């Protein structure tokens, strides 16, 4: 319990920092924003080339200098490549396609984290084999914080509802249920409604909840 509480507080600092960062960035000039994006992209490229055999080969075969590169220097990464070469692409040795597949097989709770420290998602598989992606809490919260561009400000127990697939680790429900984690529960009351329920039942529950 103590460890969970400390983890929740630690993740909470991410949100506060990201909210402050986005407010600051919103006042930047276009030139300053583009310079920052270029710098961050190159930092990411250095990390990927150092840690991923796949991207090390891509950089070598395309003669990419990560300290001077741009996104256009890299060939397109397709979903099929991500599926086939996942273990060579991923930059954290604790993650593998087999481990994630085993986790999905036993876990139907989209709020559960792999090893209690990785957000892992799978695509629905509607257009082929499902693909996997994985994020640390820091990375996940950074991405989620972009919601404040369209939903600015915080309010105590703001009611949010999600209607869709709720029994798999898909992006939509995982994002929606982030509001239940840690200090986020102070600001959001998030509920998920499975799209396989009868429509009249979904509508009844939404009317009762009043998101």
Backbone as ProteinMPNN parsed JSONL, in Angstrom:
{"seq_chain_A": "XXXXXXXXXXXXXXXXXXXXXXXXXXXXXXXXXXXXXXXXXXXXXXXXXXXXXXXXXXXXXXXXXXXXXXXXXXXXXXXXXXXXXXXXXXXXXXXXXXXXXXXXXXXXXXXXXXXXXXXXXXXXXXXXXXXXXXXXXXXXXXXXXXXXXXXXXXXXXXXXXXXXXXXXXXXXXXXXXXXXXXXXXXXXXXXXXXXXXXXXXXXXXXXXXXX", "coords_chain_A": {"N_chain_A": [[0.829, -1.204, 0.0], [1.908, 1.243, 0.832], [3.927, 1.504, -1.076], [2.39, 1.713, -3.414], [1.108, 4.12, -2.886], [3.269, 5.919, -2.849], [4.11, 5.613, -5.467], [1.912, 6.679, -6.8], [2.023, 9.363, -5.995], [4.46, 10.032, -7.141], [3.928, 9.729, -9.901], [2.054, 11.718, -10.049], [3.552, 14.052, -9.948], [4.493, 14.145, -12.529], [2.251, 14.921, -14.042], [1.748, 17.524, -13.077], [4.102, 18.812, -13.822], [3.987, 18.549, -16.603], [1.645, 19.921, -17.272], [2.411, 22.525, -16.582], [4.547, 22.795, -18.382], [3.234, 22.698, -20.882], [1.646, 24.958, -20.813], [3.637, 26.895, -20.771], [4.909, 26.397, -23.231], [2.886, 27.047, -24.999], [3.108, 29.747, -25.3], [5.31, 30.202, -26.79], [7.231, 31.282, -29.664], [6.833, 30.314, -33.144], [9.298, 29.647, -34.286], [10.915, 29.098, -32.043], [9.537, 26.923, -30.982], [9.811, 25.01, -33.061], [12.581, 24.681, -33.039], [12.937, 23.522, -30.535], [11.511, 21.123, -30.877], [13.058, 19.896, -32.848], [15.479, 19.532, -31.462], [14.649, 17.766, -29.427], [13.786, 15.595, -30.956], [16.205, 14.72, -32.06], [17.571, 13.955, -29.761], [15.986, 11.766, -29.06], [16.474, 10.163, -31.298], [19.21, 9.572, -31.009], [19.099, 8.03, -28.658], [17.46, 5.867, -29.546], [19.032, 4.724, -31.598], [21.259, 3.928, -30.176], [20.2, 2.037, -28.409], [18.531, 0.266, -29.765], [18.765, -2.456, -31.889], [17.499, -2.595, -34.374], [17.052, 0.125, -35.187], [19.668, 0.949, -35.162], [20.694, -0.413, -37.374], [19.089, 0.754, -39.363], [19.997, 3.409, -39.247], [22.671, 3.057, -39.974], [22.501, 1.944, -42.577], [21.264, 3.981, -43.955], [22.932, 6.059, -43.602], [22.626, 7.915, -41.449], [23.095, 10.622, -39.356], [22.557, 10.938, -36.068], [22.778, 13.241, -34.551], [22.297, 15.304, -36.235], [20.051, 14.875, -37.654], [16.727, 14.648, -39.212], [13.162, 13.962, -39.069], [12.457, 13.218, -41.683], [14.643, 11.873, -42.655], [14.49, 9.252, -41.953], [13.3, 6.048, -42.973], [9.876, 5.047, -43.569], [8.208, 3.458, -40.886], [6.459, 0.604, -40.834], [3.383, -0.96, -39.737], [3.5, -3.739, -39.957], [6.263, -4.164, -39.895], [6.789, -3.292, -37.282], [5.445, -5.265, -35.832], [6.778, -7.624, -36.663], [9.497, -7.117, -36.063], [9.568, -6.391, -33.402], [10.997, -7.058, -30.985], [13.551, -6.286, -31.645], [13.251, -3.654, -32.079], [12.291, -2.409, -29.748], [13.411, -0.483, -26.938], [13.873, -1.115, -24.329], [15.051, -3.602, -22.304], [13.463, -5.097, -20.631], [11.137, -5.577, -21.886], [9.335, -7.559, -24.232], [7.944, -9.121, -27.155], [6.791, -11.596, -26.605], [6.472, -11.564, -23.779], [4.643, -9.444, -23.493], [2.467, -10.452, -24.943], [1.8, -12.66, -23.347], [1.0, -11.304, -21.053], [-1.288, -9.919, -21.996], [-2.869, -12.129, -22.47], [-3.586, -13.035, -19.939], [-4.576, -10.801, -18.63], [-7.409, -8.814, -18.412], [-7.989, -6.338, -17.634], [-7.908, -3.074, -18.458], [-6.696, -1.112, -16.966], [-4.566, -2.206, -15.683], [-1.05, -2.471, -15.254], [1.813, -3.721, -16.969], [4.109, -5.56, -15.152], [3.631, -3.702, -13.233], [4.625, -1.278, -14.081], [4.653, -0.594, -16.771], [2.716, 0.813, -19.314], [0.916, -0.935, -21.63], [-0.26, -1.454, -24.904], [-2.561, -2.774, -27.334], [-3.396, -3.017, -30.782], [-6.626, -3.232, -32.375], [-6.758, -5.261, -34.247], [-8.375, -5.324, -36.437], [-7.561, -4.804, -39.019], [-5.674, -6.672, -39.611], [-2.973, -8.609, -38.068], [-2.729, -7.933, -34.53], [-0.918, -5.106, -33.274], [1.706, -4.122, -30.963], [2.386, -1.664, -28.461], [4.37, 0.122, -26.064], [4.773, 1.935, -22.988], [6.463, 3.918, -20.552], [5.345, 5.144, -17.316], [6.063, 7.878, -17.244], [6.311, 8.561, -19.97], [3.744, 7.92, -20.858], [2.058, 9.655, -19.368], [2.991, 12.077, -20.303], [2.117, 12.049, -22.952], [-0.668, 11.869, -22.518], [-1.176, 14.292, -21.336], [-1.624, 16.074, -23.33], [-4.293, 16.427, -23.636], [-5.073, 18.686, -22.307], [-4.976, 20.725, -24.072], [-7.386, 20.775, -25.385], [-9.179, 20.475, -23.374], [-8.918, 22.545, -21.22], [-7.623, 23.431, -17.942], [-8.314, 22.345, -14.536], [-10.682, 20.515, -12.631], [-12.416, 19.616, -9.715], [-13.258, 16.276, -9.501], [-14.321, 15.949, -12.147], [-16.663, 14.687, -14.418], [-16.201, 12.077, -16.631], [-16.889, 10.057, -19.453], [-16.446, 6.967, -21.174], [-17.167, 5.159, -24.071], [-16.856, 2.108, -25.534], [-14.61, -0.573, -26.445], [-13.927, -2.35, -23.556], [-12.645, -4.408, -22.305], [-10.124, -5.034, -23.078], [-6.658, -4.191, -23.645], [-6.736, -1.635, -25.09], [-6.157, 1.512, -26.802], [-8.072, 3.615, -26.43], [-9.761, 3.053, -24.119], [-7.772, 2.678, -22.221], [-6.577, 5.182, -22.11], [-8.785, 6.681, -21.212], [-9.209, 5.602, -18.659], [-7.011, 6.414, -17.293], [-7.587, 8.528, -15.742], [-8.349, 7.434, -13.345], [-6.152, 6.816, -11.912], [-3.88, 7.232, -9.221], [-3.328, 10.564, -8.08], [-4.974, 11.595, -9.951], [-7.561, 10.862, -9.518], [-8.605, 12.741, -7.854], [-9.363, 14.774, -9.511], [-10.881, 13.746, -11.562], [-13.769, 11.797, -12.375], [-13.987, 8.954, -13.765], [-15.602, 6.759, -15.997], [-16.207, 3.692, -17.68], [-17.951, 2.267, -20.393], [-19.013, -0.623, -21.854], [-19.094, -1.258, -25.326], [-20.485, -3.416, -26.227], [-22.692, -3.777, -24.705], [-26.3, -3.575, -24.58], [-27.714, -0.89, -26.444], [-29.709, 0.673, -25.241], [-29.216, 0.227, -22.575], [-26.663, 1.325, -22.244], [-27.258, 4.016, -22.743], [-29.027, 4.485, -20.638], [-27.324, 4.216, -18.404], [-25.5, 6.279, -18.94], [-27.167, 8.517, -18.803], [-27.797, 8.393, -16.147], [-25.313, 8.819, -14.989], [-24.499, 11.287, -16.024], [-22.258, 12.644, -17.555]], "CA_chain_A": [[0.0, 0.0, 0.0], [2.796, 2.4, 0.892], [4.6, 1.609, -2.373], [1.41, 2.219, -4.37], [0.892, 5.525, -2.586], [4.438, 6.671, -3.303], [4.095, 5.598, -6.93], [0.866, 7.612, -7.23], [2.546, 10.719, -5.821], [5.528, 10.225, -8.125], [3.283, 9.961, -11.195], [1.366, 13.002, -9.965], [4.488, 15.129, -10.28], [4.58, 14.217, -13.99], [1.128, 15.707, -14.533], [1.935, 18.937, -12.737], [5.194, 19.341, -14.638], [3.567, 18.623, -17.998], [0.68, 21.02, -17.398], [3.201, 23.755, -16.58], [5.314, 22.848, -19.625], [2.363, 23.0, -22.021], [1.269, 26.376, -20.711], [4.806, 27.683, -21.165], [5.141, 26.201, -24.66], [1.831, 27.726, -25.76], [3.482, 31.158, -25.486], [6.523, 30.267, -27.597], [7.13, 31.588, -31.086], [6.943, 29.128, -33.987], [10.719, 29.308, -34.449], [11.399, 28.487, -30.804], [8.905, 25.609, -30.873], [10.43, 24.111, -34.028], [13.94, 24.385, -32.569], [12.806, 22.584, -29.417], [11.096, 19.83, -31.424], [14.222, 19.315, -33.526], [16.419, 19.093, -30.43], [14.098, 16.576, -28.759], [13.8, 14.477, -31.904], [17.574, 14.215, -32.178], [17.855, 13.222, -28.524], [15.301, 10.481, -29.179], [17.17, 9.374, -32.314], [20.447, 9.067, -30.391], [18.719, 6.948, -27.74], [16.97, 4.714, -30.306], [20.141, 4.103, -32.327], [22.145, 3.291, -29.191], [19.542, 0.976, -27.652], [17.739, -0.618, -30.613], [19.493, -3.008, -33.042], [16.768, -2.266, -35.593], [17.338, 1.496, -35.598], [21.099, 1.045, -35.445], [20.841, -0.845, -38.767], [18.471, 1.78, -40.206], [20.904, 4.56, -39.29], [23.884, 2.7, -40.721], [22.203, 1.735, -43.996], [20.843, 5.247, -44.552], [23.959, 7.045, -43.259], [21.952, 8.942, -40.654], [23.8, 11.155, -38.192], [21.461, 11.286, -35.149], [22.949, 14.583, -33.975], [21.958, 16.304, -37.249], [18.991, 14.289, -38.478], [15.338, 15.108, -39.151], [12.276, 12.806, -39.28], [12.43, 12.833, -43.093], [15.806, 11.037, -42.958], [14.19, 7.868, -41.604], [12.244, 5.415, -43.774], [8.613, 4.793, -42.868], [8.101, 2.233, -40.101], [5.11, 0.082, -41.028], [2.846, -1.785, -38.659], [4.023, -5.104, -40.107], [7.64, -4.159, -39.385], [6.724, -3.203, -35.828], [5.051, -6.581, -35.324], [7.798, -8.627, -36.964], [10.801, -6.799, -35.461], [9.318, -5.711, -32.131], [12.047, -7.279, -29.993], [14.754, -5.565, -32.078], [12.923, -2.223, -32.085], [12.08, -1.912, -28.39], [14.666, 0.007, -26.351], [13.949, -1.529, -22.923], [15.257, -5.055, -22.308], [12.427, -5.76, -19.83], [9.967, -5.775, -22.733], [9.45, -8.412, -25.415], [6.635, -9.447, -27.719], [6.262, -12.764, -25.887], [6.022, -11.149, -22.445], [3.439, -8.633, -23.625], [1.388, -11.352, -25.361], [1.402, -13.424, -22.157], [0.272, -10.372, -20.186], [-2.608, -9.713, -22.582], [-3.63, -13.372, -22.359], [-4.112, -13.215, -18.591], [-5.127, -9.562, -18.08], [-8.515, -8.176, -19.119], [-8.193, -5.047, -16.985], [-7.097, -2.084, -19.169], [-6.003, -0.253, -16.016], [-3.422, -2.926, -15.116], [0.232, -2.225, -15.918], [2.756, -4.832, -17.025], [5.113, -5.429, -14.091], [3.226, -2.507, -12.475], [5.424, -0.13, -14.484], [4.561, -0.302, -18.199], [1.449, 0.831, -20.03], [1.067, -1.655, -22.897], [-1.477, -1.38, -25.705], [-2.618, -3.552, -28.557], [-4.389, -2.57, -31.744], [-7.803, -4.115, -32.357], [-6.61, -6.394, -35.157], [-9.413, -5.275, -37.473], [-6.941, -4.732, -40.341], [-4.551, -7.597, -39.63], [-2.505, -9.0, -36.726], [-2.609, -6.79, -33.611], [0.413, -4.597, -32.963], [1.913, -3.76, -29.564], [3.205, -0.513, -28.092], [4.596, 0.146, -24.621], [5.163, 3.249, -22.482], [6.67, 4.102, -19.123], [4.393, 6.152, -16.806], [6.484, 9.225, -17.639], [5.963, 8.738, -21.376], [2.282, 7.868, -20.99], [1.475, 10.889, -18.845], [3.359, 13.17, -21.205], [1.191, 12.002, -24.073], [-2.031, 12.145, -22.053], [-1.324, 15.689, -20.937], [-2.033, 16.878, -24.483], [-5.732, 16.68, -23.532], [-5.321, 20.012, -21.762], [-5.115, 21.671, -25.181], [-8.809, 20.837, -25.752], [-9.948, 20.524, -22.123], [-8.025, 23.272, -20.306], [-8.007, 23.605, -16.548], [-8.65, 21.197, -13.711], [-11.862, 20.696, -11.802], [-12.549, 18.489, -8.808], [-14.169, 15.196, -9.862], [-14.971, 16.152, -13.44], [-17.205, 13.402, -14.859], [-15.857, 11.705, -17.994], [-17.383, 8.725, -19.823], [-15.894, 6.353, -22.383], [-17.967, 4.059, -24.611], [-16.046, 1.372, -26.508], [-14.127, -1.85, -25.92], [-13.435, -2.112, -22.198], [-12.062, -5.623, -21.721], [-8.813, -5.258, -23.683], [-5.718, -3.085, -23.44], [-6.768, -0.77, -26.264], [-5.74, 2.878, -26.478], [-9.165, 4.466, -25.982], [-10.157, 2.812, -22.73], [-6.602, 2.877, -21.366], [-6.458, 6.622, -21.926], [-9.897, 7.15, -20.386], [-9.093, 5.144, -17.274], [-5.882, 7.071, -16.637], [-8.171, 9.418, -14.744], [-8.572, 6.723, -12.081], [-4.887, 6.488, -11.281], [-3.203, 8.17, -8.346], [-3.987, 11.828, -7.727], [-5.961, 11.949, -10.983], [-8.91, 10.608, -8.984], [-9.097, 13.974, -7.23], [-9.843, 15.694, -10.535], [-11.76, 13.097, -12.533], [-14.586, 10.608, -12.1], [-14.002, 8.326, -15.09], [-16.296, 5.486, -16.083], [-16.157, 3.085, -19.008], [-19.146, 1.505, -20.73], [-18.654, -1.507, -22.959], [-19.942, -1.051, -26.5], [-21.273, -4.62, -26.494], [-23.941, -3.706, -23.952], [-27.417, -3.029, -25.364], [-27.661, 0.569, -26.54], [-30.613, 1.29, -24.265], [-28.578, 0.139, -21.266], [-25.593, 2.328, -22.238], [-27.898, 5.324, -22.624], [-29.568, 4.601, -19.271], [-26.225, 4.448, -17.478], [-24.96, 7.603, -19.198], [-28.115, 9.496, -18.26], [-27.688, 8.341, -14.688], [-24.019, 9.363, -14.604], [-24.456, 12.693, -16.445], [-20.87, 13.109, -17.764]], "C_chain_A": [[0.869, 1.263, 0.0], [3.481, 2.622, -0.451], [3.647, 2.175, -3.428], [1.154, 3.709, -4.161], [2.042, 6.392, -3.062], [4.493, 6.735, -4.829], [3.074, 6.594, -7.462], [1.34, 9.058, -7.098], [3.615, 11.034, -6.857], [4.942, 10.517, -9.505], [2.573, 11.309, -11.202], [2.277, 14.167, -10.305], [4.651, 15.262, -11.787], [3.487, 15.126, -14.542], [1.354, 17.191, -14.285], [3.019, 19.568, -13.597], [4.751, 19.516, -16.094], [2.545, 19.724, -18.225], [1.42, 22.351, -17.462], [3.977, 23.91, -17.884], [4.434, 23.268, -20.794], [1.885, 24.447, -21.983], [2.424, 27.272, -21.158], [5.008, 27.611, -22.677], [4.106, 26.939, -25.502], [2.153, 29.188, -26.036], [4.737, 31.32, -26.345], [6.224, 30.723, -29.021], [7.251, 30.28, -31.88], [8.4, 28.682, -34.126], [11.268, 28.605, -33.212], [10.816, 27.092, -30.628], [9.566, 24.613, -31.818], [11.849, 23.737, -33.608], [13.909, 23.374, -31.429], [12.426, 21.192, -29.912], [12.27, 19.137, -32.117], [15.219, 18.766, -32.511], [15.921, 17.814, -29.759], [14.103, 15.367, -29.682], [15.198, 13.878, -32.007], [18.019, 13.488, -30.918], [17.222, 11.838, -28.568], [16.007, 9.573, -30.187], [18.462, 8.781, -31.766], [20.124, 7.875, -29.492], [18.312, 5.692, -28.519], [18.12, 3.992, -31.004], [21.091, 3.391, -31.371], [21.521, 2.052, -28.571], [18.814, -0.051, -28.52], [18.57, -1.137, -31.781], [18.825, -2.65, -34.368], [17.135, -0.871, -36.076], [18.83, 1.737, -35.817], [21.368, 0.641, -36.899], [20.254, 0.188, -39.721], [19.404, 2.971, -40.364], [22.139, 4.258, -40.131], [23.598, 2.6, -42.218], [21.788, 3.016, -44.705], [21.803, 6.393, -44.247], [23.366, 8.238, -42.502], [22.832, 9.343, -39.476], [22.732, 11.624, -37.202], [21.581, 12.677, -34.55], [22.572, 15.69, -34.96], [20.739, 15.898, -38.076], [17.656, 15.025, -38.339], [14.444, 13.892, -39.388], [12.274, 12.304, -40.722], [13.596, 11.927, -43.483], [15.526, 9.555, -42.731], [13.122, 7.293, -42.525], [11.004, 5.152, -42.921], [8.67, 3.459, -42.129], [6.669, 1.731, -40.201], [4.668, -0.746, -39.82], [3.404, -3.201, -38.749], [5.469, -5.2, -39.634], [7.66, -4.115, -37.867], [6.375, -4.554, -35.217], [6.201, -7.58, -35.476], [9.101, -8.39, -36.186], [10.677, -6.163, -34.078], [10.477, -5.857, -31.156], [13.355, -6.588, -30.365], [14.525, -4.058, -32.098], [12.876, -1.657, -30.677], [13.414, -1.563, -27.729], [14.808, -0.342, -24.868], [14.003, -3.052, -22.874], [14.231, -5.808, -21.477], [11.2, -6.095, -20.662], [10.295, -6.709, -23.895], [8.048, -8.726, -25.907], [5.991, -10.619, -26.984], [5.717, -12.377, -24.52], [4.729, -10.34, -22.519], [2.251, -9.506, -24.025], [0.887, -12.179, -24.185], [0.605, -12.558, -21.191], [-1.141, -10.138, -20.704], [-3.486, -10.957, -22.422], [-4.269, -13.518, -20.983], [-4.817, -11.977, -18.044], [-6.225, -9.006, -18.982], [-8.825, -6.798, -18.544], [-7.32, -4.004, -17.676], [-6.368, -1.115, -18.252], [-4.781, -0.912, -15.402], [-2.167, -2.666, -15.934], [1.085, -3.489, -15.903], [3.874, -4.589, -16.022], [4.855, -4.213, -13.201], [4.012, -1.27, -12.887], [5.399, 0.179, -15.975], [3.102, -0.28, -18.651], [1.681, 0.106, -21.359], [-0.286, -1.678, -23.6], [-1.391, -2.35, -26.864], [-3.672, -2.954, -29.481], [-5.501, -3.607, -31.812], [-7.639, -5.339, -33.24], [-7.62, -6.399, -36.286], [-8.828, -5.231, -38.879], [-5.733, -5.653, -40.447], [-4.139, -7.974, -38.226], [-2.384, -7.779, -35.821], [-1.156, -6.403, -33.384], [0.494, -4.161, -31.515], [2.718, -2.471, -29.467], [3.309, -0.48, -26.573], [5.142, 1.505, -24.204], [5.485, 3.162, -20.992], [5.607, 5.087, -18.628], [4.771, 7.572, -17.209], [6.08, 9.517, -19.08], [4.447, 8.795, -21.563], [1.645, 9.175, -20.518], [1.807, 12.083, -19.726], [2.409, 13.215, -22.398], [-0.224, 12.375, -23.667], [-2.237, 13.619, -21.743], [-1.722, 16.586, -22.1], [-3.529, 17.18, -24.457], [-6.024, 18.096, -23.035], [-5.355, 21.098, -22.844], [-6.594, 21.842, -25.546], [-9.717, 20.877, -24.526], [-9.114, 21.236, -21.068], [-8.57, 23.346, -18.891], [-8.336, 22.305, -15.85], [-9.864, 21.524, -12.859], [-12.033, 19.456, -10.937], [-13.643, 17.542, -9.309], [-14.979, 15.503, -11.126], [-15.401, 14.801, -13.99], [-16.891, 13.178, -16.341], [-16.324, 10.277, -18.268], [-16.723, 8.258, -21.112], [-16.808, 5.208, -22.791], [-17.142, 3.389, -25.704], [-15.685, 0.01, -25.949], [-13.482, -1.61, -24.557], [-12.745, -3.315, -21.581], [-10.714, -5.972, -22.344], [-7.939, -4.024, -23.434], [-5.617, -2.251, -24.719], [-6.528, 0.675, -25.84], [-6.865, 3.698, -25.864], [-9.505, 4.288, -24.512], [-8.978, 3.009, -21.779], [-6.384, 4.358, -21.085], [-7.548, 7.137, -20.992], [-9.705, 6.798, -18.915], [-7.841, 5.679, -16.578], [-6.379, 8.014, -15.548], [-8.446, 8.762, -13.408], [-7.285, 6.491, -11.306], [-4.393, 7.622, -10.392], [-4.004, 9.42, -8.035], [-4.986, 12.263, -8.783], [-7.387, 11.775, -10.479], [-9.476, 11.823, -8.259], [-9.795, 14.871, -8.253], [-10.867, 15.078, -11.484], [-12.551, 11.948, -11.907], [-14.805, 9.95, -13.454], [-14.708, 6.978, -15.047], [-16.296, 5.003, -17.523], [-17.378, 2.194, -19.207], [-18.853, 0.675, -21.978], [-19.643, -1.373, -24.11], [-20.784, -2.269, -26.841], [-22.548, -4.693, -25.651], [-25.059, -3.223, -24.872], [-27.403, -1.507, -25.32], [-28.525, 1.245, -25.481], [-29.999, 1.266, -22.869], [-27.436, 1.155, -21.15], [-26.186, 3.722, -22.025], [-28.436, 5.534, -21.21], [-28.445, 4.928, -18.285], [-25.59, 5.837, -17.673], [-25.877, 8.686, -18.647], [-28.04, 9.558, -16.738], [-26.391, 9.004, -14.22], [-23.906, 10.861, -14.905], [-23.032, 13.213, -16.612], [-20.859, 14.522, -18.349]], "O_chain_A": [[0.603, 2.218, -0.73], [3.61, 3.753, -0.919], [4.04, 3.013, -4.239], [1.003, 4.465, -5.12], [1.826, 7.472, -3.613], [4.865, 7.754, -5.412], [3.327, 7.275, -8.456], [1.092, 9.881, -7.98], [3.679, 12.144, -7.386], [5.392, 11.429, -10.199], [2.497, 11.969, -12.238], [1.833, 15.158, -10.883], [4.916, 16.356, -12.285], [3.741, 15.983, -15.389], [1.171, 18.014, -15.183], [2.886, 20.705, -14.048], [5.095, 20.507, -16.739], [2.573, 20.391, -19.26], [1.102, 23.206, -18.289], [4.063, 25.008, -18.434], [4.836, 24.099, -21.608], [1.74, 25.081, -23.028], [2.215, 28.278, -21.836], [5.247, 28.628, -23.327], [4.416, 27.405, -26.599], [1.542, 29.803, -26.91], [5.177, 32.441, -26.599], [5.108, 30.567, -29.516], [7.712, 29.267, -31.354], [8.697, 27.488, -34.088], [12.005, 27.626, -33.327], [11.51, 26.18, -30.179], [9.853, 23.484, -31.418], [12.272, 22.597, -33.802], [14.75, 22.478, -31.362], [12.957, 20.193, -29.426], [12.447, 17.926, -31.982], [15.743, 17.665, -32.681], [16.697, 16.882, -29.548], [14.387, 14.25, -29.251], [15.35, 12.657, -32.036], [18.763, 12.511, -30.995], [17.841, 10.853, -28.164], [16.129, 8.368, -29.967], [18.775, 7.62, -32.028], [20.789, 6.841, -29.554], [18.756, 4.589, -28.201], [18.167, 2.762, -30.995], [21.667, 2.361, -31.722], [22.235, 1.107, -28.237], [18.509, -1.143, -28.04], [19.039, -0.339, -32.593], [19.506, -2.427, -35.368], [17.491, -0.692, -37.241], [19.211, 2.629, -36.575], [22.174, 1.275, -37.58], [20.838, 0.474, -40.766], [19.587, 3.485, -41.468], [22.595, 5.1, -40.905], [24.365, 3.113, -43.034], [21.941, 3.129, -45.922], [21.535, 7.547, -44.582], [23.575, 9.396, -42.863], [23.259, 8.494, -38.693], [22.059, 12.62, -37.468], [20.588, 13.237, -34.086], [22.527, 16.864, -34.593], [20.442, 16.526, -39.093], [17.483, 15.892, -37.482], [14.934, 12.872, -39.871], [12.11, 11.108, -40.963], [13.548, 11.279, -44.528], [16.239, 8.699, -43.253], [12.14, 7.971, -42.829], [11.09, 5.051, -41.697], [9.125, 2.455, -42.677], [5.754, 2.382, -39.695], [5.484, -1.168, -39.0], [3.744, -3.798, -37.728], [5.861, -6.204, -39.039], [8.449, -4.814, -37.232], [6.945, -4.943, -34.198], [6.548, -8.289, -34.532], [9.728, -9.336, -35.711], [11.591, -5.47, -33.634], [10.899, -4.867, -30.558], [14.184, -6.329, -29.492], [15.477, -3.277, -32.13], [13.363, -0.553, -30.433], [14.416, -2.25, -27.928], [15.762, 0.09, -24.22], [13.087, -3.718, -23.358], [14.125, -7.029, -21.593], [10.316, -6.817, -20.2], [11.384, -6.657, -24.465], [7.078, -8.608, -25.158], [4.78, -10.628, -26.766], [4.628, -12.807, -24.139], [3.826, -10.529, -21.704], [1.149, -9.325, -23.507], [-0.319, -12.38, -24.039], [-0.356, -13.026, -20.581], [-2.094, -10.157, -19.925], [-4.701, -10.848, -22.258], [-5.366, -14.062, -20.863], [-5.583, -12.086, -17.087], [-6.001, -8.758, -20.167], [-9.811, -6.167, -18.926], [-6.101, -4.031, -17.507], [-5.505, -0.367, -18.712], [-4.031, -0.261, -14.676], [-2.215, -2.642, -17.164], [1.074, -4.238, -14.926], [4.512, -3.537, -16.039], [5.755, -3.75, -12.499], [4.067, -0.301, -12.129], [6.058, 1.123, -16.412], [2.349, -1.223, -18.406], [2.555, 0.501, -22.131], [-1.322, -1.893, -22.971], [-0.304, -2.705, -27.321], [-4.701, -2.451, -29.03], [-5.329, -4.736, -31.355], [-8.302, -6.353, -33.018], [-7.716, -7.382, -37.022], [-9.514, -5.579, -39.84], [-4.86, -5.433, -41.286], [-4.87, -7.694, -37.276], [-1.984, -6.708, -36.277], [-0.275, -7.26, -33.31], [-0.528, -3.861, -30.898], [3.61, -2.215, -30.276], [2.435, -0.996, -25.876], [5.874, 2.151, -24.954], [4.843, 2.409, -20.259], [5.02, 5.801, -19.44], [3.892, 8.387, -17.487], [5.567, 10.595, -19.377], [3.935, 9.613, -22.327], [0.787, 9.732, -21.202], [0.994, 12.996, -19.876], [1.955, 14.285, -22.803], [-0.906, 13.109, -24.382], [-3.347, 14.135, -21.873], [-2.116, 17.733, -21.89], [-3.993, 18.077, -25.161], [-7.092, 18.643, -23.307], [-5.717, 22.243, -22.573], [-7.01, 22.922, -25.966], [-10.881, 21.266, -24.622], [-8.649, 20.604, -20.12], [-9.779, 23.327, -18.659], [-8.605, 21.289, -16.492], [-10.05, 22.661, -12.424], [-11.805, 18.343, -11.412], [-14.789, 17.943, -9.513], [-16.197, 15.326, -11.145], [-14.602, 13.867, -14.03], [-17.264, 13.983, -17.195], [-16.175, 9.395, -17.422], [-16.475, 9.049, -22.022], [-17.184, 4.382, -21.96], [-16.772, 4.03, -26.687], [-16.378, -0.507, -25.073], [-12.595, -0.766, -24.423], [-12.3, -3.244, -20.435], [-10.215, -7.082, -22.16], [-8.432, -2.959, -23.06], [-4.56, -2.171, -25.345], [-6.676, 1.02, -24.668], [-6.644, 4.406, -24.881], [-9.533, 5.255, -23.751], [-9.167, 3.459, -20.649], [-6.048, 4.744, -19.965], [-7.277, 7.93, -20.09], [-10.003, 7.603, -18.033], [-7.637, 5.419, -15.393], [-5.686, 8.266, -14.562], [-8.745, 9.45, -12.433], [-7.321, 6.021, -10.169], [-4.47, 8.798, -10.747], [-5.203, 9.353, -7.763], [-5.764, 13.19, -8.557], [-8.308, 12.446, -10.945], [-10.688, 11.926, -8.071], [-10.701, 15.63, -7.91], [-11.631, 15.794, -12.132], [-12.062, 11.232, -11.034], [-15.702, 10.339, -14.202], [-14.444, 6.156, -14.17], [-16.375, 5.795, -18.462], [-17.782, 1.461, -18.305], [-18.49, 1.212, -23.025], [-20.858, -1.373, -23.91], [-21.702, -2.175, -27.656], [-23.385, -5.571, -25.862], [-24.788, -2.528, -25.851], [-27.114, -0.909, -24.283], [-28.133, 2.255, -24.897], [-30.23, 2.174, -22.07], [-27.252, 1.772, -20.101], [-25.677, 4.507, -21.225], [-28.317, 6.623, -20.649], [-28.593, 5.807, -17.436], [-25.194, 6.488, -16.706], [-25.402, 9.671, -18.082], [-28.197, 10.616, -16.129], [-26.367, 9.668, -13.184], [-23.298, 11.61, -14.141], [-22.627, 14.128, -15.895], [-19.79, 15.081, -18.594]]}, "name": "protein", "num_of_chains": 1, "seq": "XXXXXXXXXXXXXXXXXXXXXXXXXXXXXXXXXXXXXXXXXXXXXXXXXXXXXXXXXXXXXXXXXXXXXXXXXXXXXXXXXXXXXXXXXXXXXXXXXXXXXXXXXXXXXXXXXXXXXXXXXXXXXXXXXXXXXXXXXXXXXXXXXXXXXXXXXXXXXXXXXXXXXXXXXXXXXXXXXXXXXXXXXXXXXXXXXXXXXXXXXXXXXXXXXXX"}
